XYZ file of C-alpha atoms in Angstrom:
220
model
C -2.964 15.236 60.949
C -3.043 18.160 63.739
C -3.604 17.824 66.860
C -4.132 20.431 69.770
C -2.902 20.280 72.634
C -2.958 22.131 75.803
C -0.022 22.010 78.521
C -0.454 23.049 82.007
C 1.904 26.093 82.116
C 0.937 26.893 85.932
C 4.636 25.658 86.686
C 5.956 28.332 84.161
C 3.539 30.663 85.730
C 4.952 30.463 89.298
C 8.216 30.523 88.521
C 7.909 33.809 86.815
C 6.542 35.034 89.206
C 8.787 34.309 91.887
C 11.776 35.418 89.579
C 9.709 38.633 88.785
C 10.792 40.556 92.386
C 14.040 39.389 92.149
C 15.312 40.686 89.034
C 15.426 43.522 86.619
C 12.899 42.163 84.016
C 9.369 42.951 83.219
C 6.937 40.448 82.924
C 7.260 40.363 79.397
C 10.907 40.153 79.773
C 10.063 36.613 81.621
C 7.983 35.452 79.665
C 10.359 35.821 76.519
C 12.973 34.134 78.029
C 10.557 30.921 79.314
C 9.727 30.477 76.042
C 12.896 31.026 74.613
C 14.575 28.117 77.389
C 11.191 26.127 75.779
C 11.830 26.279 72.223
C 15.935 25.307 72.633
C 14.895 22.410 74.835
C 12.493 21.004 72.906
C 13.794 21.652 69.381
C 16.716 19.899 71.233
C 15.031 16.590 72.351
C 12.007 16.555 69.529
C 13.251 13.333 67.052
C 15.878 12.551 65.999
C 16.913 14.025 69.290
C 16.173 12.723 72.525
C 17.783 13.419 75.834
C 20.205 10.356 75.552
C 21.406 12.017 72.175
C 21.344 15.770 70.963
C 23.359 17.625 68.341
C 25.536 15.891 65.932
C 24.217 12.472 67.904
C 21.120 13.252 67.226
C 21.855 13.788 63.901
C 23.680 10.885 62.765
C 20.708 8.646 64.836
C 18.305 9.774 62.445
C 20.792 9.404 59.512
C 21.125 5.567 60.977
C 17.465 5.315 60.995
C 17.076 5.861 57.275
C 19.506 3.837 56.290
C 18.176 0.784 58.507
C 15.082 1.539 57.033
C 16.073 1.201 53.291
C 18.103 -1.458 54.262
C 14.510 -3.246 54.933
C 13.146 -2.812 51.405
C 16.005 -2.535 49.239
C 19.542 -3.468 48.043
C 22.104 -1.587 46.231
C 23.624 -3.695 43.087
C 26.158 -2.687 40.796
C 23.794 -2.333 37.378
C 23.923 -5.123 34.801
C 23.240 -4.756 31.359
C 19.818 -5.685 30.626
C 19.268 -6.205 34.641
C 15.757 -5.629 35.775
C 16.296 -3.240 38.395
C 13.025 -1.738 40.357
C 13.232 2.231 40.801
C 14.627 2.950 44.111
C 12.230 5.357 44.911
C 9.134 3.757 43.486
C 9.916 1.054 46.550
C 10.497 3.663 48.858
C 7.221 5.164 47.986
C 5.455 1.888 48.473
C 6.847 0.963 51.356
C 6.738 4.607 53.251
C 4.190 4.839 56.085
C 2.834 8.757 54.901
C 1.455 8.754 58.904
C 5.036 8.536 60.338
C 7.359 8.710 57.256
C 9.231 5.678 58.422
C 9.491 1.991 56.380
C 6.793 -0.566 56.894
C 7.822 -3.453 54.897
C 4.956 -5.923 55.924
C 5.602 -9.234 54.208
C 8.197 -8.026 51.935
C 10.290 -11.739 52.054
C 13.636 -9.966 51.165
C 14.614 -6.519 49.657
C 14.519 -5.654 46.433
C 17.706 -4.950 44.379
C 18.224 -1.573 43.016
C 20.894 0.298 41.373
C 23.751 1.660 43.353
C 23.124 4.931 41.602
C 19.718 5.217 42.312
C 20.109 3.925 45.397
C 22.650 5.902 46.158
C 20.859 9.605 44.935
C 17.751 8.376 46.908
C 19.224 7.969 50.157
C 21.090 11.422 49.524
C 17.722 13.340 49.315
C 16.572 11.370 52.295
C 18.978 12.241 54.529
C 18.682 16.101 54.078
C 15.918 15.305 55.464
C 16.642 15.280 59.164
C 15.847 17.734 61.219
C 12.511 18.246 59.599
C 10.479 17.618 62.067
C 12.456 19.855 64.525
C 12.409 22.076 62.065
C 8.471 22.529 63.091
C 10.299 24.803 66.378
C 12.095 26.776 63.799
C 10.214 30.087 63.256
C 9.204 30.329 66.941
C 13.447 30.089 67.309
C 13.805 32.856 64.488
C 11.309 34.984 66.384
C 12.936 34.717 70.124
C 16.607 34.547 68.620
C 17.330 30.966 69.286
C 20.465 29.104 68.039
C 19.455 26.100 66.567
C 21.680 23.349 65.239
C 22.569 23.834 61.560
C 21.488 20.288 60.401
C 18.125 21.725 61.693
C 17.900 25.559 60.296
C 18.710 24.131 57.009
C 14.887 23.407 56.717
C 14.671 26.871 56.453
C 11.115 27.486 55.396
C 10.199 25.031 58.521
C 6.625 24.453 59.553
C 5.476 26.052 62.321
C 4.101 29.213 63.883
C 4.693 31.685 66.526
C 2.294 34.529 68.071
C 2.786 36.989 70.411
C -0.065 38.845 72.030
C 0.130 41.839 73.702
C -3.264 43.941 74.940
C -1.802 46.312 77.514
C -2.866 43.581 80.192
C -1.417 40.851 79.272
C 1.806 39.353 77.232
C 1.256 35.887 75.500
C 3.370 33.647 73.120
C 1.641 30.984 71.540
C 4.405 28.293 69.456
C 3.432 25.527 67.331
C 4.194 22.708 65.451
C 2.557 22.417 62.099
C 4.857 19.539 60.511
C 2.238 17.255 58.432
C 2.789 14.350 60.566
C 3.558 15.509 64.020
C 0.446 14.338 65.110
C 1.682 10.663 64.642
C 5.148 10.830 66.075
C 5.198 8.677 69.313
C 5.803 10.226 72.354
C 5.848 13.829 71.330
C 3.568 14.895 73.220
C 5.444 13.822 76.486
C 8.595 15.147 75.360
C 7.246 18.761 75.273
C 5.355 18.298 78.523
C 9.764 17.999 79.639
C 10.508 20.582 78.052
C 8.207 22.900 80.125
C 8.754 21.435 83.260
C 12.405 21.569 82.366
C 12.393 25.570 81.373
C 9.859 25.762 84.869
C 12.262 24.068 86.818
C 15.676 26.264 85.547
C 13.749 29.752 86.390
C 13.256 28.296 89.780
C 16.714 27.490 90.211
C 17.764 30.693 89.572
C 15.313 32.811 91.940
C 16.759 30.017 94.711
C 20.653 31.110 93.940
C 19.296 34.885 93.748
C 17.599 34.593 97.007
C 20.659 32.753 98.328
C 22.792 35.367 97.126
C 20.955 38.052 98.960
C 20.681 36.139 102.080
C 24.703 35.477 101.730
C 24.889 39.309 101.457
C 22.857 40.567 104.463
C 25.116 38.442 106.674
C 23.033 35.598 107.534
């Protein structure tokens, strides 16, 4: 599912533009590094991560949530000869929502019992799968030199997209994410609307100390 969305980036706007008198940069220059404070921020707090928990928390949340979620569906038992033991990831498939990716496991009375080894090589491939969806942010982080976590840059052929425009007139950067199911993940939406008051907010704070600085300087 995509979805396109539009942010109001007046915020960003204004505070480049108050920044742009007091400091050395072009307009270009400003620009770059708004979107650069945008893409660490939200690759930061897009899920696993939130703003209670980034980095290695954020990792080892979304690590949890997997292994809650198998924990729904299935059990891992020690294999028995002759034992009728379901395929671990036949139930995972069954059971996997493809909107969100997460478990749904509707009227399932109890899990089903699976064997410790292919329970065990199942929830190994699921795992390195965190950070995927942040992983959307990662060629827009390649482009403006961002350090992203390495739980996250793993994903190395991550879906997304970056363009930069530049006519003479006018500089633009245009970032996306194109992961499958971003469209469905709750809240997303509002969490980059943060992130771009956030980066708005942080080039405002710094033409304030500049301004104070000068002031401080002349005496007054």
């Amino acid at each position: 599912m995509n979805v396109h969305t539009k942010f109001d980036m007046r915020q960003i706007q204004r505070a480049i533009k108050n920044l742009e008198p007091a400091v050395k940069k072009s307009r270009q220059q400003l620009v770059e590094q708004a979107a650069k404070g945008f893409v660490k921020t939200i690759a930061t707090i897009t899920p696993p991560g939130s703003q209670g928990a980034t980095g290695n928390t954020a990792k080892k949340q979304g690590e949890a949530a997997i292994i809650n979620d198998l924990a729904k569906i299935m059990k891992a038992v020690r294999s028995k000869r002759n034992a009728q033991l379901q395929s671990a990831q036949e139930i995972h498939k069954r059971f996997r929502d493809t909107r969100t990716g997460r478990v749904n496991p509707r009227n399932l009375q109890k899990p089903y019992p699976v064997s410790s080894t292919d329970y065990n090589a199942l929830k190994k491939t699921l795992l390195l799968r965190v950070g995927w969806l942040a992983a959307g942010w990662l060629p827009a982080a390649k482009k403006l030199n961002v350090k992203l976590p390495e739980w996250i840059k793993r994903h190395v052929t991550g879906a997304g997209l970056i363009s930069v425009t530049s006519d003479g007139r006018r500089f633009r950067i245009e970032i996306s994410n194109t992961v499958k199911f971003v469209g469905n993940v709750k809240d997303l939406e509002r969490r980059i609307g943060k992130a771009v008051t956030y980066q708005a907010n942080a080039m405002q704070r710094q033409v304030d100390f500049l301004l104070h600085k000068a002031v401080k300087k002349a005496g007054f």
